[in-house]
XYZ file of C-alpha atoms in Angstrom:
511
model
C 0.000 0.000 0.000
C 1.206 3.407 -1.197
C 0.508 6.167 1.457
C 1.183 9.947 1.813
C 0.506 12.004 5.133
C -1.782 9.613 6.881
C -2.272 6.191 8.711
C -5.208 4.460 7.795
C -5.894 2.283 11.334
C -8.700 0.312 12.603
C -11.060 -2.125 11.433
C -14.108 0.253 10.174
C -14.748 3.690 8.488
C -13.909 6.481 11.212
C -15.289 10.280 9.940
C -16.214 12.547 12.862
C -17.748 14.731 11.009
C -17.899 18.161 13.814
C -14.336 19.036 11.578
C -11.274 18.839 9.403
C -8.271 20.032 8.723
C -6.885 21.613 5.171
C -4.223 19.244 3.931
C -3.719 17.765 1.037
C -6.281 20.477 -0.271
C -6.462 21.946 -4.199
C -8.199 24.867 -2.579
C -10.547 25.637 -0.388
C -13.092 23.437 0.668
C -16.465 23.885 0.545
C -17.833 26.808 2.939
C -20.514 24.097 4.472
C -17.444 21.748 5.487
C -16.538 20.889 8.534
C -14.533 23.184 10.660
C -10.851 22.580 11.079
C -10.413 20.986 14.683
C -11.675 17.290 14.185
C -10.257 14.681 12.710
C -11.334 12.189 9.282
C -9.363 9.282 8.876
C -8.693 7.496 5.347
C -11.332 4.729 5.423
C -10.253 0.827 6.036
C -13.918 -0.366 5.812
C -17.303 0.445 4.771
C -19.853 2.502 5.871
C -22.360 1.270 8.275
C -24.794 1.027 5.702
C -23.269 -1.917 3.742
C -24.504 -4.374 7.043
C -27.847 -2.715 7.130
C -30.680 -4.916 6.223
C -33.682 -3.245 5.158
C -36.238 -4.761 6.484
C -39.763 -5.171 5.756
C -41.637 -2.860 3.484
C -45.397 -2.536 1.775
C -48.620 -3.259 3.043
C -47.424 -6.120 5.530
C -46.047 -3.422 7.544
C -49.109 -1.447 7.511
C -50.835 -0.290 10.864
C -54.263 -1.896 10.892
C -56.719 0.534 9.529
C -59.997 1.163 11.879
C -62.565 3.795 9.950
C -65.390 4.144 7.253
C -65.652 0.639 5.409
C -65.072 1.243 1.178
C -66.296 -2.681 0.222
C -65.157 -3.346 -3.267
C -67.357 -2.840 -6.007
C -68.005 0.492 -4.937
C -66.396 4.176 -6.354
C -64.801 5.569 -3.518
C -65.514 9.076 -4.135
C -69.223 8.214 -3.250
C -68.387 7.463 0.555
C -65.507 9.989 0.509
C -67.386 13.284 -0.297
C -70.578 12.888 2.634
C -67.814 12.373 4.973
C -66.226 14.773 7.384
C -62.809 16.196 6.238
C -59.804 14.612 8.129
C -62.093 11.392 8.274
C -59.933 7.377 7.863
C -61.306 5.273 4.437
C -60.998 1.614 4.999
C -60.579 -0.218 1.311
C -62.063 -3.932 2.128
C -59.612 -6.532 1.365
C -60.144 -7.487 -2.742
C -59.648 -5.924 -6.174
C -60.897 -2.306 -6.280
C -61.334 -1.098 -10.104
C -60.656 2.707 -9.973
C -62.232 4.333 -13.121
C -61.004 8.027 -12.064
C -58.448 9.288 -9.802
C -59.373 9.327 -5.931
C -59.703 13.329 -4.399
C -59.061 12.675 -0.738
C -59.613 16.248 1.018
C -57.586 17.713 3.759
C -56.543 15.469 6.727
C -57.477 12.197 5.200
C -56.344 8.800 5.747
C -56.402 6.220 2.821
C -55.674 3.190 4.115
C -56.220 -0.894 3.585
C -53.833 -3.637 4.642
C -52.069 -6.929 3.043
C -54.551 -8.207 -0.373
C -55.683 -4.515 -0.631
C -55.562 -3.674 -4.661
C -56.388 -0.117 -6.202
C -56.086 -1.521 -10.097
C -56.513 0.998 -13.190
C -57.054 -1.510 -15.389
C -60.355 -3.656 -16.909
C -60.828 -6.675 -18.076
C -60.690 -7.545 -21.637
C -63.238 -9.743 -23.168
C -64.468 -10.393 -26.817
C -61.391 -11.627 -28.538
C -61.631 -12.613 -32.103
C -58.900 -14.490 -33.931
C -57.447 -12.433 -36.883
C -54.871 -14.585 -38.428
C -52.263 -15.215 -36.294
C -53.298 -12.502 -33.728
C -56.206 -12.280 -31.493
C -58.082 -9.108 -31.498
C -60.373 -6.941 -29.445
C -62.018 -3.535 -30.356
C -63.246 -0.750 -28.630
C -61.225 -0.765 -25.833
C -58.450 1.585 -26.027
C -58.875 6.008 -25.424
C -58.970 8.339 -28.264
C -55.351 8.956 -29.447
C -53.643 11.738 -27.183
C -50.369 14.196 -27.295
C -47.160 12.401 -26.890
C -44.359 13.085 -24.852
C -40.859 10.903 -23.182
C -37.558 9.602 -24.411
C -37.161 6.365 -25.328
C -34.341 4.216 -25.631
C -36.085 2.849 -29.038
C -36.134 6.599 -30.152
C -37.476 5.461 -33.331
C -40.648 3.904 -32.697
C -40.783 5.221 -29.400
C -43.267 2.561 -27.515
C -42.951 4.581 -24.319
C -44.722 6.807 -24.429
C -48.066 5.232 -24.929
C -49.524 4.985 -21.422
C -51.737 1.786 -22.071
C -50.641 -1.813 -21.132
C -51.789 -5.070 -21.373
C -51.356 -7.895 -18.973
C -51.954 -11.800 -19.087
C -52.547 -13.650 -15.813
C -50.962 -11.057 -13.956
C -47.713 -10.774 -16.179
C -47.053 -7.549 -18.415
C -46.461 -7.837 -22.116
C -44.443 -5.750 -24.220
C -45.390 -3.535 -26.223
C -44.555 -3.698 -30.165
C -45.693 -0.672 -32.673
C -46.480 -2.565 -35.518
C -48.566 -5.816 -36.318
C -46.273 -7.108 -38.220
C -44.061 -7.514 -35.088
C -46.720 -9.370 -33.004
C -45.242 -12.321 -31.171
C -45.890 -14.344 -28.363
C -45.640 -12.541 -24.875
C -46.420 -9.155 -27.128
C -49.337 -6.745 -27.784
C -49.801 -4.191 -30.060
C -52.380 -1.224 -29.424
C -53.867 0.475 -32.978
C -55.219 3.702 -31.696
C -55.845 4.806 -35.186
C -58.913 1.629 -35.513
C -59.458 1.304 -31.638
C -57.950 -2.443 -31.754
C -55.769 -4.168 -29.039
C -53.997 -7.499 -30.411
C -52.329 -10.089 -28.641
C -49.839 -12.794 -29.961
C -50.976 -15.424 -27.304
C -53.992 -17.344 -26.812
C -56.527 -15.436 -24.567
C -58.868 -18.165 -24.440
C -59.489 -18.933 -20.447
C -57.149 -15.927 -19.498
C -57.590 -13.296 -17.256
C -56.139 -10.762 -19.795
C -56.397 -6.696 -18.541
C -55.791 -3.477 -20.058
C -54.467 -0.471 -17.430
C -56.609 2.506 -18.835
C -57.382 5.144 -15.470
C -54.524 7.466 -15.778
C -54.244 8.200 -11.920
C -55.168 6.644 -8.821
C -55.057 9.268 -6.523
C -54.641 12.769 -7.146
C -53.170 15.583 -4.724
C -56.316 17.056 -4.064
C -55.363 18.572 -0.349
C -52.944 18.815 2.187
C -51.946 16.539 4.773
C -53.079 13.444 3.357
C -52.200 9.657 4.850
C -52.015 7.081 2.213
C -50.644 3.423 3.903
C -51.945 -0.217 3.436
C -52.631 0.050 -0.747
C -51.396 -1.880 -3.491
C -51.440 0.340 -6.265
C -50.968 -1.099 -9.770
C -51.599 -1.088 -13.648
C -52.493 2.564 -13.794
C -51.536 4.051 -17.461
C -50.057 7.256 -16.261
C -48.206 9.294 -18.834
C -44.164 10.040 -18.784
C -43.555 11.870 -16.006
C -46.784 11.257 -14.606
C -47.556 9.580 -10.810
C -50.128 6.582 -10.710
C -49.795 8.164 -6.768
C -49.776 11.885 -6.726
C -48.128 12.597 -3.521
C -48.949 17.004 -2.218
C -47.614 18.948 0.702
C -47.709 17.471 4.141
C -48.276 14.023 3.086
C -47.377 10.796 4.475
C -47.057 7.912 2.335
C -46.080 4.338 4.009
C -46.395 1.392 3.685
C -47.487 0.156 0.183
C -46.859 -1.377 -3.052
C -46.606 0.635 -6.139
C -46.289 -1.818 -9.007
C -46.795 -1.636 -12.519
C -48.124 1.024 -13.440
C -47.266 3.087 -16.988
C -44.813 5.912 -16.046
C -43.815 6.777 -12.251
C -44.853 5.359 -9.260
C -45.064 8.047 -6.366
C -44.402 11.648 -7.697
C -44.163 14.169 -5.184
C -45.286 17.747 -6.801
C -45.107 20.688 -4.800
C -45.273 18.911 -1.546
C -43.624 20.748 1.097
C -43.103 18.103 3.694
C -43.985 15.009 2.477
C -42.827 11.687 4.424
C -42.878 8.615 1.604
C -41.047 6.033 3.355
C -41.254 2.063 3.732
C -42.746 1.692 0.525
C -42.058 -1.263 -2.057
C -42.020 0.509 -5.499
C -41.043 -1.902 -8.350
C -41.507 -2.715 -11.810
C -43.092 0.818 -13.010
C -42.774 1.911 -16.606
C -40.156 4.442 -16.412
C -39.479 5.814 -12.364
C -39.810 4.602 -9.185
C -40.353 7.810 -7.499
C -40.346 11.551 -8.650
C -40.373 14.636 -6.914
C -40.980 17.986 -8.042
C -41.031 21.472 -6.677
C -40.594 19.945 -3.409
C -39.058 21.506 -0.384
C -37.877 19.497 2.896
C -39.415 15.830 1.545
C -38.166 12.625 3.258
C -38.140 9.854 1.583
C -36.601 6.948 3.397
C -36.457 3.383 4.073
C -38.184 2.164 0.636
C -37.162 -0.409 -1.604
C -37.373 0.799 -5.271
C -36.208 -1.847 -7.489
C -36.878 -3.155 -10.937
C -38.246 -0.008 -12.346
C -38.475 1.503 -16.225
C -40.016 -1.950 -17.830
C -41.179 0.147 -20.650
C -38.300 1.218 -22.412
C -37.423 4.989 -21.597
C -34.147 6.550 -21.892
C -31.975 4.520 -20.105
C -28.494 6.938 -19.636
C -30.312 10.221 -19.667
C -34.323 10.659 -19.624
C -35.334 9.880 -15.562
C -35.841 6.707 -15.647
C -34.798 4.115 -13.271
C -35.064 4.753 -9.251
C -35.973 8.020 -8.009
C -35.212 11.701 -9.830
C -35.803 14.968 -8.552
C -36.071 18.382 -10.014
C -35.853 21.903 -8.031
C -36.476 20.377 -4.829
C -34.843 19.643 -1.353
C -34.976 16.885 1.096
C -33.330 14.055 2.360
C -33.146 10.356 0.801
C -31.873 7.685 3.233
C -32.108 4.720 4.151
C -33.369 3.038 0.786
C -32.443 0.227 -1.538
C -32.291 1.345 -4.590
C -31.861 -1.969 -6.765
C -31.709 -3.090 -10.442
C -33.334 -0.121 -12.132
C -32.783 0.602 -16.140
C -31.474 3.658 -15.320
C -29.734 6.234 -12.719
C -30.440 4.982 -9.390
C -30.481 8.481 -7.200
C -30.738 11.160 -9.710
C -30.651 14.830 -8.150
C -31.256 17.539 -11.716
C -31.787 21.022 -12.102
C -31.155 23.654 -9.623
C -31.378 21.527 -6.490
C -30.539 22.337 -3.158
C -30.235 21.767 0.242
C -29.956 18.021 -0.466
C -28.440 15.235 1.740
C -28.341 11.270 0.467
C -27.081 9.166 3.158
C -27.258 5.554 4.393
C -28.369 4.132 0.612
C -27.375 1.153 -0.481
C -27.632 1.734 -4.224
C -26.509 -1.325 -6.797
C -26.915 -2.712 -9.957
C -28.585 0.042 -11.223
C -28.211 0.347 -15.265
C -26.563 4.007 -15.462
C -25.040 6.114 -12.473
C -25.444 4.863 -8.824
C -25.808 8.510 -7.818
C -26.218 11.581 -10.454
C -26.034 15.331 -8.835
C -26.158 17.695 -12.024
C -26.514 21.232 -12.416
C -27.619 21.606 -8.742
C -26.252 23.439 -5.791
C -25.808 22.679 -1.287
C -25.785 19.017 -1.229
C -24.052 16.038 1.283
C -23.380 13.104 -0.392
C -22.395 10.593 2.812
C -22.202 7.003 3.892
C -23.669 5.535 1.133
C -22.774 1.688 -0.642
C -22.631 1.935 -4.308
C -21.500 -0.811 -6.005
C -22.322 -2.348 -9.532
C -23.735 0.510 -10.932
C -23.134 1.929 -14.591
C -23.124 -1.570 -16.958
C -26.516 -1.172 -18.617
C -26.633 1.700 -20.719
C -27.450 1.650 -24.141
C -27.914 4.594 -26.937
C -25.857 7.850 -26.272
C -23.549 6.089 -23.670
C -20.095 4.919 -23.373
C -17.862 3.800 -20.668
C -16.143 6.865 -20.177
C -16.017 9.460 -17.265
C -17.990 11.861 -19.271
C -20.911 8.810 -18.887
C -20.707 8.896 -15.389
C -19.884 6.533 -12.824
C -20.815 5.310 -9.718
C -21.073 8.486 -8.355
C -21.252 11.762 -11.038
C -21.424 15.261 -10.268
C -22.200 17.063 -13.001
C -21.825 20.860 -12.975
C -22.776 21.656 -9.532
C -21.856 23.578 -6.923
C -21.314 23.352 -2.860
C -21.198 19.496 -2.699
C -19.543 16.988 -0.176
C -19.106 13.389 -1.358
C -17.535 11.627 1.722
C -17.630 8.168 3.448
C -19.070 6.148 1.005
C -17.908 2.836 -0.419
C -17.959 3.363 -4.040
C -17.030 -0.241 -5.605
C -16.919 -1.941 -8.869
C -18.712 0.359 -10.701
C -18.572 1.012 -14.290
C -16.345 4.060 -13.257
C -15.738 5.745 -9.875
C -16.756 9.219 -8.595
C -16.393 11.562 -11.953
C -16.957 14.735 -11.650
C -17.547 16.448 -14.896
C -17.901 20.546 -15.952
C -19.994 21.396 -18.406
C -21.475 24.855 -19.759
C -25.334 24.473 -18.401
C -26.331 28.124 -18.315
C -28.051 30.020 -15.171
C -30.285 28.728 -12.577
C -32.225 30.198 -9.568
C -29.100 30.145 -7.295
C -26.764 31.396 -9.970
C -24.733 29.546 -12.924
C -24.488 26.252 -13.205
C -20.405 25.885 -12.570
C -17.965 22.936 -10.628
C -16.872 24.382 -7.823
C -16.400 24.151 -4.134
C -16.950 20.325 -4.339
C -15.334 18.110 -1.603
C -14.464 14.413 -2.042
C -13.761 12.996 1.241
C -13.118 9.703 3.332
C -14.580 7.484 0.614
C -13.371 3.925 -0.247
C -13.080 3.349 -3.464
C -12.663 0.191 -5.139
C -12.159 0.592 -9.074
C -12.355 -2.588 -11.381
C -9.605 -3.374 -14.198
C -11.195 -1.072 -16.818
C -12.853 2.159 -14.253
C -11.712 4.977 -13.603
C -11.745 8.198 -11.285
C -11.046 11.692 -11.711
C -12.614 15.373 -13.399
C -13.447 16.109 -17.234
C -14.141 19.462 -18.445
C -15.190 20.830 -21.897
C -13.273 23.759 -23.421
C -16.393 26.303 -22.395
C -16.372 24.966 -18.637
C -12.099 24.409 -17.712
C -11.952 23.639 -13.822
C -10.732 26.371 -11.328
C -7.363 25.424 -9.465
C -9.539 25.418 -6.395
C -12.511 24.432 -7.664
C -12.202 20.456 -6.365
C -10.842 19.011 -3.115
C -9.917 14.869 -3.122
C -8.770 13.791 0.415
C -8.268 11.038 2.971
C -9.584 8.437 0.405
C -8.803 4.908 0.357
C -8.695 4.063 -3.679
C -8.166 -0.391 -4.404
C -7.396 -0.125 -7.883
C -7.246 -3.581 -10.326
C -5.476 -3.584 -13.802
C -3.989 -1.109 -15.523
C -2.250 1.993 -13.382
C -3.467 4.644 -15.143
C -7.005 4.972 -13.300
C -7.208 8.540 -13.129
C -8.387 11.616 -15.391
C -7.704 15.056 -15.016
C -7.317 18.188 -17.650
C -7.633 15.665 -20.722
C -5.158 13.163 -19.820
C -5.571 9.484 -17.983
C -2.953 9.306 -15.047
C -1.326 6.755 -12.848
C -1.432 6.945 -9.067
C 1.823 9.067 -8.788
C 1.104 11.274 -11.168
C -2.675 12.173 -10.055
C -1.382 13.598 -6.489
C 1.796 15.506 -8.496
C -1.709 17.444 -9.809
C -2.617 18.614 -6.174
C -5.206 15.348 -5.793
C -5.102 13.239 -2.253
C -2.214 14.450 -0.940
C -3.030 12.475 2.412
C -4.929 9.076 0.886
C -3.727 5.825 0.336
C -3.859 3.178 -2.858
C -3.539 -0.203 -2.935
């Protein structure tokens, strides 16, 4: 083990985080760092978050819910509106069919329990065979404005919000009927026909068609207990709408067109111990949001309909012009970023995630400003990309910040990724908090394990070139494999030796 300045002792990650000192500084760190009396040791371990277990989430977890009865078979706006405000709604264990979005009103609790479903979909019926396809008509919305990036940005199938599903198990979606196949549908919106390369005979076959399930109709709403699936919500749209002063806990949000749970404009909201898998393109948005927690969910599997994969918000949870705290979370397996903080941002701290196998970047802060990036396990991220993506550090890496300003990245393991932390400068304009620029970013007490081909380091483009002081790397612990020359600065790939001679971890170790 190479090492300069420091001692790296003990058996786990040590960062007492009232403090530290200015060696082995570029410049000047970041005017939210710690002061300079305390100390942060170069990691030997992992954060305390790589032997967290999770724990249970959904509606198994739910509180049993005591109020006003909603049996199924019945619209739930009928025994919502007579009621006082601030009243608890009951769903009765079963299928409920929701045909337009639920308005709770201020105070409310929705909640159900374990076999409570809120489905946007109906049943199909009617099928006729039509050569090798089997066809039903009449079934699908008048055509309607499209929007999204797809990673087929030809055809672009995602952004048609309808989907079909056979015994429980989504199809995928083909734009032409010439491409029907088994374990396929295709949806003619120009004739009104949905066709289906499979045999529906004796098959529960669906179509999601309600848009919404609930809406953010009022403040201070409780939604915990619901399963909340096959909803054909457009791109960027919420199957759950989540508003300001919310609480959302406790449920399944599965399959439904676009995302999951978007917060918009909800000062406050809590959205935590949720299981929110297999949606079309996001697990969970937020928008215009200030102060939301959202903690303690598992959000795996998500964008199953083809968006964007290395740049469009898909994948785990994105959010835009907001503020808040995400911790605590698995963020697993999603065809996209897994933790995706873009445009003007602020006040933001991500801590305690264990974020893996996500298709693009583990973590993504870009053109943003004030955020703590600590204590976090991201590992495996960064191997599924497809159009508009390479392997380089301008593609991100485990951990990417892009263009922002005010940022701490420190204790985190950061391991066999498709690259390591890259921060990259770019020329992004003006925001609310003022231009878009890399500067004043910290990259602290972080183990770093880099595979044979990844790499770590800064990359700039001729309109954006990187102030001396701009970046801070110290009291890392980098584990490199393969070739030496794992770092990138000012154009050029460097070797260990050669990366400190620029000013870079003056006090960290490699081994």
């Amino acid at each position: 083990m190479r090492r300069r300045g420091v001692a790296a002792g003990g058996a786990v990650l040590v960062l007492l985080l009232a403090g530290c000192s200015d060696s082995g500084s570029t410049g000047k760190p970041p005017e939210s760092a710690p002061s300079a009396t305390s100390t942060v040791t170069v990691p030997t371990g992992p954060p305390a978050a790589a032997a967290a277990a999770l724990g249970p989430t959904g509606p198994g977890t739910a509180k049993p819910c005591r109020g006003i009865a909603i049996p199924v078979g019945t619209d739930p706006q009928t025994v919502i509106d007579p009621s006082p405000e601030g009243s608890v709604f009951c769903f009765a264990k079963g299928v409920h069919r929701i045909s337009k979005a639920i308005r709770p009103r201020t105070g409310d609790t929705l909640g159900g329990g374990a076999g409570v479903v809120l489905t946007g979909s109906v049943r199909l019926s009617g099928w006729k065979l039509a050569g090798h396809a089997w066809v039903v008509r009449g079934v699908l919305p008048a055509a309607y404005p499209l929007k999204g990036q797809c990673e087929d940005n030809k055809d672009k199938p995602c952004q048609l919000g309808e989907q079909v599903f056979v015994d429980g198990k989504h199809l995928t979606r083909v734009m032409s009927l010439n491409q029907l196949t088994p374990g396929t549908f295709f949806g003619d919106y120009e004739t009104n026909a949905v066709y289906v390369g499979d045999d529906p005979d004796g098959r529960d076959v669906e179509l999601s068609r309600t848009q919404t399930a609930i809406e953010k109709s009022a403040d201070d709403i409780t939604v915990t207990g619901l399963t909340i699936e096959h909803f054909a919500s457009r791109p960027q749209g919420g199957a759950l709408q989540v508003g300001r002063g919310w609480k959302v806990s406790a449920n399944e949000v599965r399959w439904n067109h676009a995302v999951g749970i978007m917060v918009i404009e909800g000062d406050g909201a809590e959205v935590s111990r949720n299981t929110v898998a297999d949606n079309g393109q996001l697990g969970i948005g937020q928008y215009k949001s200030a102060g939301v927690r959202i903690t303690a969910n598992l959000v795996t599997r998500n964008n199953t309909d083809g968006f964007w994969i290395a740049d469009w918000e898909s994948g785990g949870i994105k959010s835009t012009r907001s503020s808040g705290e995400v911790s605590g979370n698995d963020i697993v397996a999603n065809r996209g970023i897994g933790m995706w903080s873009d445009i003007a941002e602020y006040d933001r701290r991500i801590t305690g995630n264990r974020i893996r196998d996500n298709a693009a970047d583990g973590i993504r802060y870009e053109i943003s400003y004030q955020a703590v990036i600590d204590q976090n396990v991201v590992e495996n991220n960064g191997f599924g990309t497809g159009r508009g993506s390479g392997g380089t550090l301008w593609d991100g890496g485990g951990i990417n910040v892009n263009t922002s300003s005010d940022v701490q990245v420190r204790g985190n393991l950061v391991k066999a990724n498709r690259n390591g932390i890259s921060l990259q400068s770019r020329t992004r304009g003006d925001g609310p908090r003022g231009t878009y620029v890399l500067s004043n970013v910290l990259i602290e007490g972080n183990l770093v394990v880099l595979s044979a081909t990844a790499t770590t380091g800064v990359v700039e483009n001729k309109g954006s070139p990187t102030k001396p002081d701009a970046i801070t790397f110290r009291r890392n612990s980098y584990q490199l494999a393969g070739t030496p020359d794992r770092f990138a600065y000012r154009g050029k790939t460097m070797t260990w030796d050669q990366w400190q001679q620029s000013g870079f971890d003056q006090d960290s170790v490699s081994s």
